[in-house]
Structures are given as C-alpha cells and as structure tokens.
Coordinates of C-alpha atoms in Angstrom, one line a residue:
M1295 CA 28.9 -12.6 8.1
A1296 CA 26.4 -15.5 8.1
C1297 CA 28.2 -17.5 5.4
F1298 CA 31.3 -18.0 7.6
V1299 CA 29.6 -19.1 10.8
V1300 CA 29.8 -22.9 11.4
V1301 CA 26.8 -24.4 13.1
D1302 CA 25.4 -27.9 13.7
A1303 CA 22.7 -27.4 11.1
G1304 CA 21.3 -30.8 10.6
A1305 CA 19.7 -32.1 7.4
A1306 CA 19.2 -29.5 4.7
Q1307 CA 16.3 -29.0 2.2
Y1308 CA 17.0 -27.5 -1.2
V1309 CA 14.5 -25.7 -3.4
V1310 CA 15.3 -24.6 -6.9
T1311 CA 12.7 -22.5 -8.7
P1312 CA 13.1 -21.5 -12.4
S1313 CA 10.4 -19.1 -13.6
L1314 CA 9.3 -17.3 -16.7
S1315 CA 6.7 -14.6 -17.4
L1316 CA 5.5 -13.2 -20.7
Q1317 CA 3.7 -9.9 -20.7
E1318 CA 2.0 -7.8 -23.4
T1319 CA 1.4 -4.2 -22.5
Y1320 CA -0.2 -1.2 -24.3
D1321 CA 1.1 2.1 -22.9
D1322 CA -0.5 5.4 -24.0
N1323 CA 2.4 7.5 -22.6
V1324 CA 5.6 5.5 -22.6
F1325 CA 8.0 6.9 -20.0
L1326 CA 5.8 10.1 -20.1
K1327 CA 7.4 11.0 -23.5
E1328 CA 3.9 11.6 -25.1
I1329 CA 4.3 8.5 -27.3
D1330 CA 2.2 5.3 -27.3
D1331 CA 3.4 1.8 -28.1
F1332 CA 3.1 -1.9 -27.3
E1333 CA 5.7 -3.4 -25.0
H1334 CA 6.7 -7.1 -25.3
L1335 CA 8.3 -8.2 -22.0
I1336 CA 10.0 -11.5 -21.3
S1337 CA 11.1 -12.1 -17.7
P1338 CA 13.1 -15.3 -16.9
G1339 CA 14.3 -15.9 -13.4
L1340 CA 16.0 -18.5 -11.2
G1341 CA 15.7 -18.9 -7.4
F1342 CA 17.6 -21.1 -5.0
N1343 CA 16.8 -21.8 -1.3
V1344 CA 18.5 -24.0 1.2
R1345 CA 17.1 -24.4 4.8
T1346 CA 18.2 -26.3 7.9
D1347 CA 17.2 -26.2 11.5
R1348 CA 19.5 -23.2 12.2
A1349 CA 20.3 -21.6 8.9
E1350 CA 18.6 -20.4 5.7
V1351 CA 20.2 -19.1 2.5
K1352 CA 18.3 -17.6 -0.5
A1353 CA 19.8 -16.5 -3.8
G1354 CA 18.1 -15.5 -7.1
G1355 CA 18.4 -13.7 -10.3
A1356 CA 15.8 -12.1 -12.6
W1357 CA 16.0 -10.5 -16.0
D1358 CA 13.4 -8.2 -17.7
I1359 CA 13.8 -8.1 -21.4
S1360 CA 11.7 -5.3 -23.0
D1361 CA 11.0 -4.9 -26.7
Y1362 CA 8.9 -2.0 -28.1
Q1363 CA 7.0 -2.6 -31.3
R1364 CA 7.6 0.9 -32.9
H1365 CA 10.2 2.6 -30.7
S1366 CA 13.2 0.2 -30.6
E1367 CA 15.4 2.9 -29.0
L1368 CA 13.5 2.2 -25.8
D1369 CA 14.4 -1.5 -25.7
S1370 CA 16.2 -2.6 -22.5
V1371 CA 17.4 -5.5 -20.4
D1372 CA 17.1 -5.0 -16.6
Q1373 CA 18.9 -7.4 -14.2
T1374 CA 18.4 -8.1 -10.5
Y1375 CA 20.5 -10.4 -8.3
E1376 CA 19.8 -11.1 -4.7
L1377 CA 21.5 -13.0 -1.8
S1378 CA 20.3 -13.4 1.8
A1379 CA 21.4 -15.6 4.7
S1380 CA 20.3 -16.1 8.3
V1381 CA 22.1 -18.3 10.8
T1382 CA 21.1 -19.0 14.4
P1383 CA 24.1 -20.5 16.2
S1384 CA 22.2 -20.6 19.5
E1385 CA 18.8 -19.4 20.9
L1386 CA 20.5 -16.2 22.2
W1387 CA 21.7 -14.6 18.9
R1388 CA 21.2 -14.6 15.1
L1389 CA 23.3 -13.4 12.2
D1390 CA 21.7 -12.0 9.1
F1391 CA 23.0 -10.8 5.8
S1392 CA 21.2 -9.5 2.6
G1393 CA 22.6 -8.1 -0.6
E1394 CA 21.3 -7.0 -3.9
Y1395 CA 22.7 -5.8 -7.2
K1396 CA 20.6 -4.1 -9.9
D1397 CA 21.5 -3.0 -13.4
D1398 CA 18.4 -1.2 -14.6
Y1399 CA 17.0 2.2 -15.7
T1400 CA 16.0 5.1 -13.5
F1401 CA 12.5 5.9 -14.7
T1402 CA 10.7 2.9 -13.3
S1403 CA 12.8 2.7 -10.1
A1404 CA 12.4 6.5 -9.3
L1405 CA 8.6 6.4 -9.9
E1406 CA 8.0 3.3 -7.8
E1407 CA 10.4 4.3 -4.9
S1408 CA 9.6 8.0 -4.6
G1409 CA 7.0 9.1 -7.2
I1410 CA 9.8 11.1 -9.0
I1411 CA 9.8 11.5 -12.8
A1412 CA 13.3 10.8 -14.1
D1413 CA 14.8 10.5 -17.6
R1414 CA 15.9 7.0 -18.6
S1415 CA 19.4 6.5 -17.5
R1416 CA 21.3 3.3 -16.9
R1417 CA 21.6 2.7 -13.2
K1418 CA 23.9 0.3 -11.3
R1419 CA 23.0 -0.1 -7.7
A1420 CA 24.6 -2.4 -5.0
T1421 CA 23.1 -2.8 -1.6
L1422 CA 24.6 -4.7 1.4
E1423 CA 23.0 -5.1 4.9
P1424 CA 24.7 -7.3 7.5
G1425 CA 23.0 -7.5 10.9
V1426 CA 22.9 -9.3 14.2
A1427 CA 20.1 -9.9 16.7
I1428 CA 20.9 -10.6 20.4
V1429 CA 18.3 -12.1 22.8
L1430 CA 18.9 -10.4 26.2
D1431 CA 16.1 -12.3 27.9
P1432 CA 12.8 -13.8 26.9
R1433 CA 11.2 -10.3 26.5
N1434 CA 14.1 -8.1 25.3
T1435 CA 15.9 -8.3 22.0
L1436 CA 18.6 -6.0 20.5
E1437 CA 19.0 -5.8 16.7
F1438 CA 21.9 -4.1 14.9
S1439 CA 22.2 -3.6 11.2
Y1440 CA 24.5 -1.6 8.8
D1441 CA 23.3 -0.4 5.4
F1442 CA 25.6 0.3 2.5
V1443 CA 24.3 1.5 -0.9
K1444 CA 26.3 2.5 -3.9
T1445 CA 24.5 3.9 -6.9
Q1446 CA 26.0 4.9 -10.3
Y1447 CA 24.2 6.6 -13.3
D1448 CA 25.2 6.8 -16.9
L1449 CA 23.7 10.3 -17.3
D1450 CA 26.2 12.9 -16.0
R1451 CA 23.5 15.2 -14.6
Y1452 CA 22.5 12.5 -12.1
P1453 CA 25.2 12.4 -9.4
D1454 CA 26.4 9.0 -8.2
Y1455 CA 26.1 8.6 -4.5
R1456 CA 27.0 6.3 -1.5
V1457 CA 25.1 5.7 1.6
H1458 CA 26.3 4.4 5.0
G1459 CA 23.8 3.8 7.8
P1460 CA 24.0 2.0 11.2
N1461 CA 20.8 1.2 13.0
L1462 CA 20.1 -0.1 16.5
T1463 CA 16.6 -1.4 17.6
W1464 CA 15.4 -2.5 21.0
I1465 CA 12.2 -4.7 21.1
H1466 CA 10.5 -5.3 24.4
G1467 CA 7.6 -7.8 24.6
L1468 CA 4.8 -7.1 27.0
M1469 CA 3.2 -9.7 29.3
N1470 CA 0.1 -10.0 27.1
E1471 CA 2.2 -11.8 24.5
R1472 CA 0.6 -9.6 21.8
T1473 CA 2.2 -6.3 22.1
S1474 CA 5.9 -5.2 21.7
I1475 CA 7.4 -1.8 22.4
I1476 CA 10.0 -0.8 19.8
C1477 CA 12.7 1.9 20.1
S1478 CA 15.1 2.6 17.2
A1479 CA 18.0 4.9 16.6
G1480 CA 20.1 5.3 13.5
A1481 CA 22.0 7.5 11.2
T1482 CA 22.7 7.8 7.5
L1483 CA 25.6 9.5 5.7
V1484 CA 25.0 10.2 2.0
D1485 CA 27.8 11.5 -0.3
F1486 CA 26.7 12.8 -3.7
E1487 CA 29.7 12.8 -5.9
E1488 CA 30.6 15.7 -8.2
T1489 CA 27.3 17.4 -7.8
F1490 CA 28.9 20.8 -8.6
G1491 CA 31.7 19.9 -11.0
D1492 CA 34.3 18.2 -8.8
L1493 CA 32.6 19.3 -5.6
N1494 CA 30.3 17.0 -3.5
V1495 CA 27.2 17.3 -1.4
R1496 CA 27.3 15.5 1.9
Q1497 CA 24.2 15.0 4.2
R1498 CA 24.2 13.3 7.6
T1499 CA 20.9 12.4 9.2
Y1500 CA 20.2 11.1 12.8
R1501 CA 16.9 9.4 13.6
G1502 CA 15.1 8.3 16.7
L1503 CA 11.8 6.5 16.7
A1504 CA 9.5 4.8 19.2
G1505 CA 6.3 2.9 18.7
I1506 CA 4.4 -0.4 19.1
D1507 CA 3.7 -3.6 17.3
H1508 CA 0.3 -5.0 18.4
R1509 CA -1.6 -8.1 17.3
F1510 CA -5.3 -7.4 17.9
S1511 CA -6.2 -10.9 16.8
E1512 CA -4.9 -13.7 14.6
T1513 CA -6.0 -11.7 11.5
L1514 CA -5.3 -8.1 12.5
Q1515 CA -1.8 -6.6 13.3
L1516 CA -0.7 -2.9 13.6
T1517 CA 2.9 -1.5 13.7
L1518 CA 3.2 2.2 14.2
M1519 CA 6.4 4.2 14.9
A1520 CA 7.1 8.0 15.1
G1521 CA 10.0 10.2 15.9
A1522 CA 12.3 12.9 14.8
R1523 CA 15.3 13.4 12.6
Y1524 CA 18.2 15.9 12.6
T1525 CA 20.0 16.6 9.3
E1526 CA 23.3 18.3 8.7
S1527 CA 24.0 19.3 5.0
K1528 CA 27.3 20.5 3.6
F1529 CA 27.4 21.8 0.1
P1530 CA 29.3 24.3 -2.1
R1531 CA 27.7 27.7 -2.9
A1532 CA 29.3 30.7 -4.6
G1533 CA 32.7 29.1 -4.2
L1534 CA 32.2 28.6 -0.4
S1535 CA 31.4 25.5 1.7
V1536 CA 28.0 26.1 3.3
E1537 CA 26.4 24.1 6.1
E1538 CA 22.7 23.9 6.9
K1539 CA 20.9 22.1 9.7
D1540 CA 17.3 20.9 9.6
T1541 CA 14.9 18.9 11.7
G1542 CA 11.7 17.1 10.9
L1543 CA 9.1 14.5 11.8
I1544 CA 9.4 10.9 10.6
V1545 CA 6.7 8.2 10.7
D1546 CA 6.6 4.5 9.7
G1547 CA 3.5 2.4 10.1
A1548 CA 1.9 -0.8 8.7
L1549 CA -1.5 -2.4 9.1
E1550 CA -2.4 -5.9 8.0
W1551 CA -5.8 -7.6 8.1
R1552 CA -6.9 -10.9 6.5
S1553 CA -9.9 -13.2 6.4
E1554 CA -10.6 -16.4 4.6
R1555 CA -11.1 -14.6 1.3
L1556 CA -10.1 -11.0 1.8
S1557 CA -6.7 -9.4 2.8
L1558 CA -5.9 -5.8 3.3
S1559 CA -2.5 -4.1 3.9
A1560 CA -1.6 -0.4 4.3
N1561 CA 1.7 1.4 4.8
V1562 CA 2.5 5.0 5.7
N1563 CA 6.0 6.5 5.7
R1564 CA 7.5 9.9 6.1
D1565 CA 11.3 10.2 5.9
I1566 CA 14.2 11.5 3.8
T1567 CA 15.8 9.5 1.1
P1568 CA 18.5 10.0 -1.6
S1569 CA 17.4 11.1 -5.0
I1570 CA 18.5 11.7 -8.6
Y1571 CA 18.8 15.5 -7.9
G1572 CA 22.1 15.2 -6.0
E1573 CA 20.4 15.7 -2.6
N1574 CA 18.0 14.1 -0.2
V1575 CA 14.2 14.5 -0.6
T1576 CA 11.5 14.5 2.0
R1577 CA 9.2 11.7 0.9
D1578 CA 5.6 11.2 2.1
R1579 CA 4.4 7.8 1.0
V1580 CA 1.0 6.0 1.5
R1581 CA 0.3 2.6 -0.1
A1582 CA -2.6 0.3 0.3
G1583 CA -3.3 -3.2 -1.1
L1584 CA -6.4 -5.3 -1.3
R1585 CA -6.8 -8.9 -2.4
Y1586 CA -9.9 -11.0 -2.7
R1587 CA -10.3 -14.7 -3.6
F1588 CA -13.5 -15.5 -5.5
T1589 CA -12.7 -19.2 -6.0
E1590 CA -9.7 -21.5 -5.7
K1591 CA -8.6 -20.4 -9.2
L1592 CA -9.8 -16.8 -9.5
R1593 CA -8.6 -13.9 -7.4
S1594 CA -8.3 -10.1 -7.7
G1595 CA -5.9 -7.4 -6.5
L1596 CA -5.9 -3.7 -6.1
S1597 CA -3.0 -1.4 -5.1
V1598 CA -3.1 2.3 -4.6
S1599 CA -0.2 4.6 -3.9
Y1600 CA 0.3 8.3 -3.0
Y1601 CA 3.7 10.1 -3.0
H1602 CA 4.7 13.6 -2.2
T1603 CA 8.4 14.5 -2.6
E1604 CA 10.2 17.8 -1.9
T1605 CA 13.8 18.8 -2.0
D1606 CA 15.5 21.1 0.5
G1607 CA 16.7 23.3 -2.4
L1608 CA 20.4 22.7 -1.9
V1609 CA 20.8 21.7 -5.6
E1610 CA 17.4 21.9 -7.2
D1611 CA 13.9 23.1 -6.2
E1612 CA 11.4 20.3 -6.8
K1613 CA 8.0 19.5 -5.3
R1614 CA 6.0 16.6 -6.9
L1615 CA 2.7 14.9 -6.2
T1616 CA 2.1 11.4 -7.7
Y1617 CA -0.9 9.0 -7.5
S1618 CA -1.1 5.5 -9.0
V1619 CA -3.9 2.8 -9.1
R1620 CA -3.4 -0.8 -10.3
P1621 CA -6.3 -3.2 -10.3
S1622 CA -5.8 -6.8 -11.6
M1623 CA -7.5 -10.2 -12.0
I1624 CA -5.5 -13.4 -11.7
Y1625 CA -6.6 -16.8 -12.9
R1626 CA -4.7 -19.9 -11.8
V1627 CA -4.5 -22.1 -14.9
T1628 CA -2.6 -24.9 -13.1
E1629 CA -0.6 -25.1 -9.9
D1630 CA 2.4 -23.6 -11.6
V1631 CA 0.8 -21.2 -14.1
D1632 CA -1.0 -17.9 -13.5
L1633 CA -2.8 -15.7 -16.0
R1634 CA -3.1 -12.0 -15.0
L1635 CA -5.1 -9.2 -16.6
G1636 CA -4.4 -5.7 -15.3
Y1637 CA -4.5 -2.0 -15.7
A1638 CA -2.2 0.7 -14.2
Y1639 CA -2.9 4.4 -14.0
A1640 CA -0.4 7.0 -12.9
W1641 CA -0.8 10.8 -12.5
T1642 CA 1.9 13.2 -11.5
E1643 CA 2.2 17.0 -11.1
N1644 CA 5.1 19.4 -10.6
E1645 CA 3.7 21.6 -7.9
I1646 CA 6.1 24.4 -8.7
T1647 CA 5.0 24.7 -12.4
D1648 CA 1.6 23.1 -12.1
Y1649 CA 2.4 20.9 -15.0
S1650 CA 0.8 17.5 -14.8
Q1651 CA 1.1 14.2 -16.8
E1652 CA -0.7 10.9 -16.8
R1653 CA -0.4 7.5 -18.4
N1654 CA -2.5 4.4 -18.8
R1655 CA -1.1 0.8 -19.1
F1656 CA -3.2 -2.3 -20.0
F1657 CA -1.4 -5.6 -19.7
L1658 CA -1.9 -9.3 -20.0
E1659 CA 0.7 -11.6 -18.3
L1660 CA 1.3 -15.3 -18.3
A1661 CA 3.6 -16.4 -15.4
V1662 CA 5.1 -19.8 -14.8
A1663 CA 7.1 -21.1 -11.9
W1664 CA 8.5 -24.7 -11.4
P1665 CA 9.7 -25.2 -7.7
K1666 CA 11.7 -28.4 -7.3
T1667 CA 12.5 -29.7 -3.8
F1668 CA 15.5 -31.8 -3.0
D1669 CA 16.5 -33.3 0.4

C-alpha cells in the first residue's frame, strides 16, 4: 500500500549496511538428539534504509550458513528477507506495510516462538501486514491492520497452514500526556491443510482487549492489556465434521526501564497461536532482558524465558514446559566490530510423559557492520 502513495517527501537520506558475523559454538545436545558437536556459523547480511520527511522504507536480507564439524547431515542454510514501509501523506493519517519471507528449519523457530520441540523440517514462511492509522483528533487514533501468514513444511506430518487476521485498535490519550487508554478487537482464521489425509482443521478466534500505556517517567514505561477470546474449531473425527467452542483469557504486557548504565525489559503474553501439530496451542510466555554497560567498550546482557504450551486435543495431546537462560558479554573492538562471548541453557519437559531434556551451548561471536550514509 505505502509503495504506491505519492507524497511530497523532500530530500531523502539513504543508508546501506552490509554486515557479517562469525560464530563458533559448542553444543552438548544438538537439536536435542543426544549428540554433541561444534557448529561453525557464518552470517552475512545486507540492509537498506531510505528516509524522507514523510516516508521511510527498510529492506534487508540475512543468511545463516551452518557447518557441523562431525555431523555434516545437520548442515543448513537459513534465509530471511524483510521489507517495511511507512508513508504519512498528511498529519491525519499514515500507511504502513511490512513483509517477511523465511526459508529455515522448524527446530529453532518452534523453540524460540513457543518453546515447542520440533524435528528439523524445512519451513517456508511468508508474512504480510498492511495497515493504516487515522488521527481522529489530537487525543484519538484508530489503527487497522491485516495479517496474512502462509507456512509450508517439507515433513508431511507437519500440516501447512494459512492465517488471516484483521485487527482494529483505538488509542485515547489522557490529559496528563503520559497515559493512553487502548482498546483492541481482532480475529484470526487458521486453516491447517490436510491434517487428516485430505481433510482440514479450521479454527476461528475472536479477541477483545483493553488496557493502558503509561509512562511513569522518562526512564520507566508500562503497557498492560487483558481481555478474552472466543474460538470455534471445526475438525473431522470418526468420519464426521465436529465443531467445538472454547473461551479463554488473554494477556499482553510489557515493562521497560533504563538508566545511564542499566536497562531492563519484561514481556508477558497469553494467547493462542498456530503450531506444528495441525492445531492452535495456548501459549503462556514470559521473557525478561537485562543489559548493563560497564564501560564504553564493555557491556553485558542476560535474557530469561519461560514457555508453557498446551494443545486443545483436536489433533494431538501435548503439554510442554520450557525454560531458557542466556547470559553474554560484549566487547566493542571498534565502532563497527563487536566481540561476544555467551552461554545458552535450555530445559524442556513433556508434562504428559514427564520426559525432560536439556542442552548447553557455549559460543564466541565476531560481528561486523559497515553502515554507509548517502544523501
């Protein structure tokens, strides 16, 4: 949408950023297959940004090329391509667009998105999200967006699926200039293809949330929303088409605090999301991040995550609990070069069978980026 709107944009600034990172990792439980190995990872990337007074366009591509020292059958090349645009034709409205295409494997994505343990399967995923924001008056804004996701797997037991989802959000700013009331309503329609032979599973969810965004100070901000969802599921069982209805609580919150040297962020989320099982899962997710700057060149980071996922039992019964911890130290060698030393721990348990697994990853990374600006 934004790419075809003509505006008097004024002078443009262009930034091109090639990048490259080299990472050496020792993994004592590669893909939780009870094998250990060294992973050699090369990640080139290229970013492009153009900005004017009324428009901004970003594009980029990144590639992760993995090579395992002893288990070459696990070698892979993951690709990610992104495009986003924002155009403000006037002070009363704005057009947005974002899109992403990924060609990767399911293990890492499923673990990072939902804490689910998946077998390695090639995954192709395309995401499109056009949107528009309309300023009704100085204190009231309406935002509309539409999400489309198409996901395909190479493994036949992981059903492909499509997601359609309109969302409408109203933002009302209070007189104190620090607090906004937010109300949001939306829906998602998920079609899982050929879950039962040539039969599909279809799930439609309606959501309503309300909450606040409040800035306590220049360094502390809280966003908290809560509401309910209503889900209709249609799926085949014993040769018949069965329909089930379900309701549940949904929560979405974020906290950000920063000082001169220290910054803290926390996110909490409860919702339902598509999964590799051929049905939605209820996902509880809590994530926290901590960063501390010792000197101009040396800083540290810590991220902690908690996931609890559970299916509705339409296709498969699954309940899983996952924790992860990732501390790291970063040293800025030059303005464009960072050296990172880190450790990542993950623990996961199937709550139905009480079978648990864990893995430890130790890594050293050298990352380089060369941003070049042109007027």
